[in-house]
Amino acid sequence: MRHVELRSDTMTRPTPAMRRAMAEADVGDDVFGEDPTVNRLEVMAAERLGKAAALFVPSGTMANLISQMTHCGRGDEMILGSLAHSFYYEQGGSAAVASIHPRTVPNQPDGTLPLDELEAAIRGDNIHFPRTRLIALENTHNLCGGAPLEPAYLRAVGDIARRHGVKLHIDGARLFNAAAALGVPAQQLALEADSISFCLSKGLAAPVGSVVCGNSDFIREARRSRKVLGGGMRQAGVLAAAGMVALSEMVDRLVEDHANARRLAVGLAGIAGLELDPERYKTNIIYFEVIKPGLGAAELAAALQQEGVRLLASGAHTLRAVTHYEVTAADIDYALNVMARIMK
Ligand code: TLP
């Protein structure tokens, strides 16, 4: 039976080139700054995003938390989208671990926060208020269907942040998907950010790891934050080696994942009992609703699994599919056939 894994691009297994690079990696103790492969990855990542420095960290969640706690002190406020991964799926770590007060602004379907509401949410100087220190955006936006945020929007948010003396962090877990979809260099999407993170372990297929980029002072402090969170990783060069392959070999092919996601979205839209607007999806994440009476998302996901197709039931009637390098156009056609059969 064919196996089509569409639950997440986090499921990607390291490529043969990554496994070779991992086996041969030159390593040292990274807590002492002595892992040459981690150091090379950090230089490579910083250059790629046009920042002065970078920090290799274990996960996207830790990348966000490190960035938040480096920008904010105890009781400071961070503004972020109501559907931000950081707000939704990170156990409220900013509050639980870093004592940062989160303030949400409603995400629009395209992943943006309305500029007027964003600006209005920034606090004035008042003894009753927490101090707004940080705005956090997400690009691409996971819960908004992998929506990429455009340079013009980022510029507008950057202007607001600067005007109010507030920092901007971008959770770019899938930043290279955004760059591929918009046809711009990732650097352009990083321009306005005081800190920006991206994941090596999602569409780029490395087994573990994310990178935070920013200026040298920020990264020096972020290195301290990483240590207190237990993210100092010793001979992490075995992981960074895969990350370097991810950055050099896996970025240009992301457009294939987007084409496959589109193929899937168009196919699903033609199946009675499923609802989605295929025009909405520009990267590798799609969401759709099952509207057949008596059939819930979990039941549908279970039926698909029987036939080797794995999707995520992300709500009572909502499913998510994410394409990546282990999913081919033929896999998409297989998944669509199975889906059509089940929905009949
Ligand atoms: N997202 C995962 C799940 O947690 C939902 C996925 O399968 O999509 N930012 C964004 C935008 C993310 O989508 C994720 C992971 C993270 C941060 C966290 O990264 P990790 O899983 O490495 O901690």
Coordinates of N, CA and C and ligand atoms in Angstrom, one line a residue, residues 7-10 58-62 64 85-86 89-90 138 140-142 171 173-174 199 201-202 210 285 312 320 322, ligand 1:
R7 N 0.3 14.9 7.1 CA 0.0 15.5 8.4 C 0.8 16.8 8.6
S8 N 2.1 16.7 8.3 CA 2.9 17.9 8.5 C 4.2 17.8 7.7
D9 N 4.8 18.9 7.4 CA 6.2 18.9 6.8 C 7.2 18.6 7.9
T10 N 6.8 18.6 9.1 CA 7.8 18.2 10.2 C 8.1 16.7 10.1
P58 N 17.1 24.2 19.2 CA 16.6 22.9 19.0 C 15.2 22.9 18.3
S59 N 14.4 23.9 18.4 CA 13.1 23.9 17.8 C 12.5 25.3 17.5
G60 N 11.4 25.3 16.7 CA 10.8 26.5 16.4 C 10.2 27.1 17.7
T61 N 9.6 26.3 18.6 CA 9.0 26.8 19.8 C 10.1 27.5 20.6
M62 N 11.3 26.9 20.7 CA 12.3 27.5 21.5 C 12.8 28.8 20.9
N64 N 11.1 30.9 19.2 CA 10.2 32.0 19.5 C 10.3 32.4 20.9
H85 N 0.9 30.8 16.0 CA 1.4 29.5 16.6 C 1.9 29.8 18.0
S86 N 2.6 30.9 18.2 CA 3.1 31.2 19.5 C 2.0 31.4 20.6
Y89 N -0.2 27.3 20.1 CA 0.4 26.0 20.2 C 1.7 25.9 20.9
E90 N 2.0 26.9 21.7 CA 3.3 26.8 22.4 C 3.1 26.8 23.9
E138 N 3.9 36.1 12.0 CA 4.2 34.7 11.5 C 4.1 34.6 10.0
T140 N 5.4 31.9 6.8 CA 4.0 31.9 6.4 C 3.1 31.7 7.7
H141 N 1.9 32.0 7.6 CA 1.0 31.8 8.7 C 0.3 30.5 8.7
N142 N 0.7 29.6 9.6 CA 0.2 28.2 9.7 C -1.4 28.2 9.7
D171 N 8.1 35.0 13.4 CA 8.2 33.5 13.4 C 8.2 33.1 12.0
A173 N 9.0 30.2 10.7 CA 9.1 28.7 10.7 C 9.2 28.2 9.2
R174 N 8.3 28.8 8.4 CA 8.3 28.5 7.0 C 8.6 29.7 6.1
C199 N 12.7 27.4 10.6 CA 12.9 26.0 10.9 C 13.6 25.3 9.8
S201 N 13.7 22.0 10.1 CA 13.2 20.7 10.3 C 11.7 20.6 9.7
K202 N 11.3 21.6 9.0 CA 10.0 21.4 8.4 C 10.2 21.1 6.9
S210 N 16.2 24.8 14.5 CA 15.7 26.1 13.9 C 16.9 27.1 14.1
I285 N 0.5 24.5 2.8 CA -0.5 24.1 3.8 C -1.9 24.4 3.3
L312 N -4.3 15.5 9.0 CA -4.5 15.9 10.4 C -5.9 16.4 10.6
R320 N -6.3 19.2 7.9 CA -5.2 19.9 7.3 C -4.3 19.0 6.5
V322 N -0.5 19.0 4.5 CA 0.8 19.8 4.2 C 1.7 19.0 3.3
Ligands
TLP1 N1 4.0 23.6 13.8 C1 3.7 22.3 13.8 C2 2.7 22.0 14.9 O1 3.1 22.5 16.1 C3 1.3 22.5 14.6 C4 3.1 21.9 12.5 O2 3.0 20.7 12.2 O3 2.7 22.8 11.7 N2 5.9 28.3 14.4 C5 5.1 27.8 13.4 C6 4.4 28.7 12.5 C7 4.9 26.4 13.4 O4 4.0 25.9 12.5 C8 5.5 25.5 14.3 C9 5.3 24.1 14.3 C10 6.4 26.1 15.2 C11 6.6 27.5 15.2 C12 7.1 25.3 16.3 O5 8.1 24.6 15.8 P1 8.6 23.3 16.5 O6 7.6 22.2 16.3 O7 10.0 23.0 15.9 O8 8.8 23.6 18.0

